């Protein structure tokens, strides 16, 4: 079919083409009706099921309880945590009853704070296990000072839930979501924010910050929705202004905007029909599609309007423009789609979805540009003033200059390209998931404050195996765990190490009349087992040791909290830890696992 016959066919059926196109796109777009609900919020979705770091993390979480945390940081405006009002707030957050109870957060399974920390001490021959803070409003200054002295000396609290300066504290809520609905994360975040609002209302003298991996999961869809609400409309406005300036024609601008909108609608709709769930990366596909679709329209319309200004009739100008641009637009669309489909080789599923959605958008943009756009241009009223175009003159001058100075240009550009390429080795792969978000996003703003003033949210976790049932009571194994924990504490950028050995040392001291000289690991296995049994029997519901020790007490988990450092340093630190475990036989562990390790190796 010649281009003239093709344009004749479009002209004859222009109204039918427009109607059918809109109906087809509407049918396709209906598949995307639930995209807002079907938004994957779990950071694990960034990794394929075969990802070794994800597999290691899931294996660790299958042995121990899950450790996805929501952190509520409380910063008194006075700069003093150990005041009655602040301690009273911590009590209300830490216990199951009451309006401000953090236990009421959906899917919460554990709440840890300064208030309900299980402090142990000896009373004659008895081991007393009780909440560190009780009856905050009735505490005397002397009692509060004693609580402060205990807290800032306790390894399980310092730089985790309280700072040495005692100016900010935290409440850790462990959340275990069933994973049955994408709305679970939104429910947790919504309740946490409602709780924060109540705290601000009842305790105006404190600042409250929300952080943790749960809020990270919530931040991804929130940031994407914010982009949809701001960037996409803004881009439409910018495109309309630029197209109006370049084309100097309202009709072409309107048709371009409609074509872009239909391309996005079609691609997102087909993605919905295919069961592709949106994630933060794939949610950016409308912006990419918009950029690519406008290029197709510009090629065709600019040529058509230029020909019309030179005196050609609309039908002949459109025919010639399509003849000139049909093949370039097709080849550009094809190669662009192939490039984006190459993302299917990515290890991260969200980037595969991004590539596939964008590729579909590119194809929609192409077919709309060569079928729908010409039909619409025949329907739209159009007035183009004849005038002499200087574009060809400028292009001729540029071509003559390039041909005349071809040798110096070739040599100069080669030198420039080689010079710039020499900087490629300076590129470092670094993927800090906190910095995925702008400072205007609440999660980023709150997390920056928490990491600067209280503790980090980057963690590395290890499961250390004794090789025998009940082996966590073996003094030799405990000493090895202690040595490994102490090695980590000596590393730069390590803020806190949560280890069962700290509890064992405290129990040993308690059972020797709180004699500080006995703040060390018990030397006998039976003694360690008795201490642990007595301690576990005294713990209240929800504060057991399941997140630290496995069921048959053959292995224990230590959690290393690190500062905000780049992924290169995280990987180096973890490799050094693996080397320590290999160089200190018998080897009790292999490699670390956590969301931090996963993102550091993505």
PDB file of C-alpha atoms in Angstrom, residues 226-338:
ATOM      1  CA  UNK A 226       2.992  11.925  44.988  1.00  0.00           C
ATOM      2  CA  UNK A 227       4.810  11.776  41.645  1.00  0.00           C
ATOM      3  CA  UNK A 228       1.599  10.826  39.849  1.00  0.00           C
ATOM      4  CA  UNK A 229      -0.206  13.733  41.469  1.00  0.00           C
ATOM      5  CA  UNK A 230       2.493  16.301  40.708  1.00  0.00           C
ATOM      6  CA  UNK A 231       5.041  15.240  38.086  1.00  0.00           C
ATOM      7  CA  UNK A 232       2.645  13.709  35.558  1.00  0.00           C
ATOM      8  CA  UNK A 233       0.260  16.705  35.426  1.00  0.00           C
ATOM      9  CA  UNK A 234       3.247  19.060  35.442  1.00  0.00           C
ATOM     10  CA  UNK A 235       4.795  17.218  32.495  1.00  0.00           C
ATOM     11  CA  UNK A 236       1.518  17.462  30.575  1.00  0.00           C
ATOM     12  CA  UNK A 237       1.505  21.212  31.164  1.00  0.00           C
ATOM     13  CA  UNK A 238       5.157  21.583  30.124  1.00  0.00           C
ATOM     14  CA  UNK A 239       4.613  19.461  27.017  1.00  0.00           C
ATOM     15  CA  UNK A 240       1.558  21.509  26.083  1.00  0.00           C
ATOM     16  CA  UNK A 241       3.518  24.763  26.439  1.00  0.00           C
ATOM     17  CA  UNK A 242       6.563  23.509  24.518  1.00  0.00           C
ATOM     18  CA  UNK A 243       4.446  21.911  21.779  1.00  0.00           C
ATOM     19  CA  UNK A 244       2.419  25.091  21.440  1.00  0.00           C
ATOM     20  CA  UNK A 245       5.614  27.112  21.109  1.00  0.00           C
ATOM     21  CA  UNK A 246       7.201  24.754  18.565  1.00  0.00           C
ATOM     22  CA  UNK A 247       4.121  23.996  16.481  1.00  0.00           C
ATOM     23  CA  UNK A 248       2.362  27.326  16.926  1.00  0.00           C
ATOM     24  CA  UNK A 249      -0.876  25.378  16.504  1.00  0.00           C
ATOM     25  CA  UNK A 250      -3.521  24.550  19.098  1.00  0.00           C
ATOM     26  CA  UNK A 251      -4.905  21.565  17.190  1.00  0.00           C
ATOM     27  CA  UNK A 252      -1.561  19.739  17.023  1.00  0.00           C
ATOM     28  CA  UNK A 253      -0.910  20.392  20.703  1.00  0.00           C
ATOM     29  CA  UNK A 254      -4.304  18.997  21.721  1.00  0.00           C
ATOM     30  CA  UNK A 255      -3.906  15.881  19.564  1.00  0.00           C
ATOM     31  CA  UNK A 256      -0.420  15.283  20.999  1.00  0.00           C
ATOM     32  CA  UNK A 257      -1.693  15.483  24.577  1.00  0.00           C
ATOM     33  CA  UNK A 258      -4.538  13.064  23.777  1.00  0.00           C
ATOM     34  CA  UNK A 259      -2.141  10.642  22.072  1.00  0.00           C
ATOM     35  CA  UNK A 260       0.218  10.660  25.070  1.00  0.00           C
ATOM     36  CA  UNK A 261      -2.647  10.125  27.512  1.00  0.00           C
ATOM     37  CA  UNK A 262      -4.030   7.190  25.510  1.00  0.00           C
ATOM     38  CA  UNK A 263      -0.552   5.622  25.243  1.00  0.00           C
ATOM     39  CA  UNK A 264      -0.141   5.712  29.028  1.00  0.00           C
ATOM     40  CA  UNK A 265      -3.679   4.493  29.632  1.00  0.00           C
ATOM     41  CA  UNK A 266      -3.263   1.573  27.237  1.00  0.00           C
ATOM     42  CA  UNK A 267       0.089   0.437  28.626  1.00  0.00           C
ATOM     43  CA  UNK A 268      -0.979   0.661  32.281  1.00  0.00           C
ATOM     44  CA  UNK A 269      -4.237  -1.082  31.502  1.00  0.00           C
ATOM     45  CA  UNK A 270      -2.603  -4.005  29.698  1.00  0.00           C
ATOM     46  CA  UNK A 271      -0.188  -4.287  32.619  1.00  0.00           C
ATOM     47  CA  UNK A 272      -3.202  -4.655  34.880  1.00  0.00           C
ATOM     48  CA  UNK A 273      -4.755  -7.334  32.664  1.00  0.00           C
ATOM     49  CA  UNK A 274      -1.410  -9.196  32.705  1.00  0.00           C
ATOM     50  CA  UNK A 275      -1.351  -9.168  36.506  1.00  0.00           C
ATOM     51  CA  UNK A 276       1.688  -6.899  36.773  1.00  0.00           C
ATOM     52  CA  UNK A 277       1.644  -5.267  40.192  1.00  0.00           C
ATOM     53  CA  UNK A 278       3.026  -1.783  40.523  1.00  0.00           C
ATOM     54  CA  UNK A 279       6.172  -1.069  42.491  1.00  0.00           C
ATOM     55  CA  UNK A 280       8.169   2.110  42.968  1.00  0.00           C
ATOM     56  CA  UNK A 281      10.324   1.582  39.832  1.00  0.00           C
ATOM     57  CA  UNK A 282       7.509   0.395  37.544  1.00  0.00           C
ATOM     58  CA  UNK A 283       5.288   3.256  38.721  1.00  0.00           C
ATOM     59  CA  UNK A 284       7.627   5.673  36.914  1.00  0.00           C
ATOM     60  CA  UNK A 285       6.752   4.135  33.529  1.00  0.00           C
ATOM     61  CA  UNK A 286       4.031   6.739  32.692  1.00  0.00           C
ATOM     62  CA  UNK A 287       6.630   9.513  32.780  1.00  0.00           C
ATOM     63  CA  UNK A 288       8.945   7.537  30.473  1.00  0.00           C
ATOM     64  CA  UNK A 289       6.085   6.682  28.102  1.00  0.00           C
ATOM     65  CA  UNK A 290       5.092  10.332  28.019  1.00  0.00           C
ATOM     66  CA  UNK A 291       8.617  11.334  27.003  1.00  0.00           C
ATOM     67  CA  UNK A 292       8.791   8.755  24.223  1.00  0.00           C
ATOM     68  CA  UNK A 293       5.257   9.300  22.904  1.00  0.00           C
ATOM     69  CA  UNK A 294       5.742  13.034  22.465  1.00  0.00           C
ATOM     70  CA  UNK A 295       8.760  12.369  20.241  1.00  0.00           C
ATOM     71  CA  UNK A 296       6.678  10.313  17.802  1.00  0.00           C
ATOM     72  CA  UNK A 297       4.071  13.051  17.565  1.00  0.00           C
ATOM     73  CA  UNK A 298       6.637  15.810  17.159  1.00  0.00           C
ATOM     74  CA  UNK A 299       8.341  14.092  14.216  1.00  0.00           C
ATOM     75  CA  UNK A 300       5.106  13.849  12.263  1.00  0.00           C
ATOM     76  CA  UNK A 301       3.541  17.174  13.196  1.00  0.00           C
ATOM     77  CA  UNK A 302       6.613  19.370  12.796  1.00  0.00           C
ATOM     78  CA  UNK A 303       7.147  18.104   9.255  1.00  0.00           C
ATOM     79  CA  UNK A 304       3.465  18.484   8.395  1.00  0.00           C
ATOM     80  CA  UNK A 305       3.210  22.075   9.664  1.00  0.00           C
ATOM     81  CA  UNK A 306       6.471  23.052   7.939  1.00  0.00           C
ATOM     82  CA  UNK A 307       5.136  21.759   4.633  1.00  0.00           C
ATOM     83  CA  UNK A 308       1.831  23.556   5.124  1.00  0.00           C
ATOM     84  CA  UNK A 309       3.618  26.833   5.864  1.00  0.00           C
ATOM     85  CA  UNK A 310       5.473  26.351   2.595  1.00  0.00           C
ATOM     86  CA  UNK A 311       2.108  26.293   0.816  1.00  0.00           C
ATOM     87  CA  UNK A 312       1.155  22.608   0.711  1.00  0.00           C
ATOM     88  CA  UNK A 313      -2.436  21.559   1.459  1.00  0.00           C
ATOM     89  CA  UNK A 314      -3.159  19.716   4.702  1.00  0.00           C
ATOM     90  CA  UNK A 315      -3.834  16.327   3.118  1.00  0.00           C
ATOM     91  CA  UNK A 316      -0.741  16.416   0.911  1.00  0.00           C
ATOM     92  CA  UNK A 317       1.387  17.749   3.797  1.00  0.00           C
ATOM     93  CA  UNK A 318       0.245  14.956   6.106  1.00  0.00           C
ATOM     94  CA  UNK A 319       0.880  12.356   3.386  1.00  0.00           C
ATOM     95  CA  UNK A 320       4.414  13.638   2.809  1.00  0.00           C
ATOM     96  CA  UNK A 321       5.123  13.886   6.541  1.00  0.00           C
ATOM     97  CA  UNK A 322       4.008  10.294   7.073  1.00  0.00           C
ATOM     98  CA  UNK A 323       6.115   9.159   4.123  1.00  0.00           C
ATOM     99  CA  UNK A 324       9.189  10.869   5.546  1.00  0.00           C
ATOM    100  CA  UNK A 325       8.699   9.816   9.165  1.00  0.00           C
ATOM    101  CA  UNK A 326       6.953   6.437   9.098  1.00  0.00           C
ATOM    102  CA  UNK A 327      10.132   4.350   8.872  1.00  0.00           C
ATOM    103  CA  UNK A 328      12.273   6.436  11.305  1.00  0.00           C
ATOM    104  CA  UNK A 329       9.472   6.490  13.884  1.00  0.00           C
ATOM    105  CA  UNK A 330       8.983   2.723  13.504  1.00  0.00           C
ATOM    106  CA  UNK A 331      12.692   1.938  13.845  1.00  0.00           C
ATOM    107  CA  UNK A 332      13.034   4.288  16.813  1.00  0.00           C
ATOM    108  CA  UNK A 333      10.040   2.733  18.543  1.00  0.00           C
ATOM    109  CA  UNK A 334      11.225  -0.810  17.812  1.00  0.00           C
ATOM    110  CA  UNK A 335      14.759  -0.282  19.103  1.00  0.00           C
ATOM    111  CA  UNK A 336      13.495   1.623  22.148  1.00  0.00           C
ATOM    112  CA  UNK A 337      11.065  -1.169  23.012  1.00  0.00           C
ATOM    113  CA  UNK A 338      13.785  -3.790  22.572  1.00  0.00           C
TER     114      UNK A 338
END
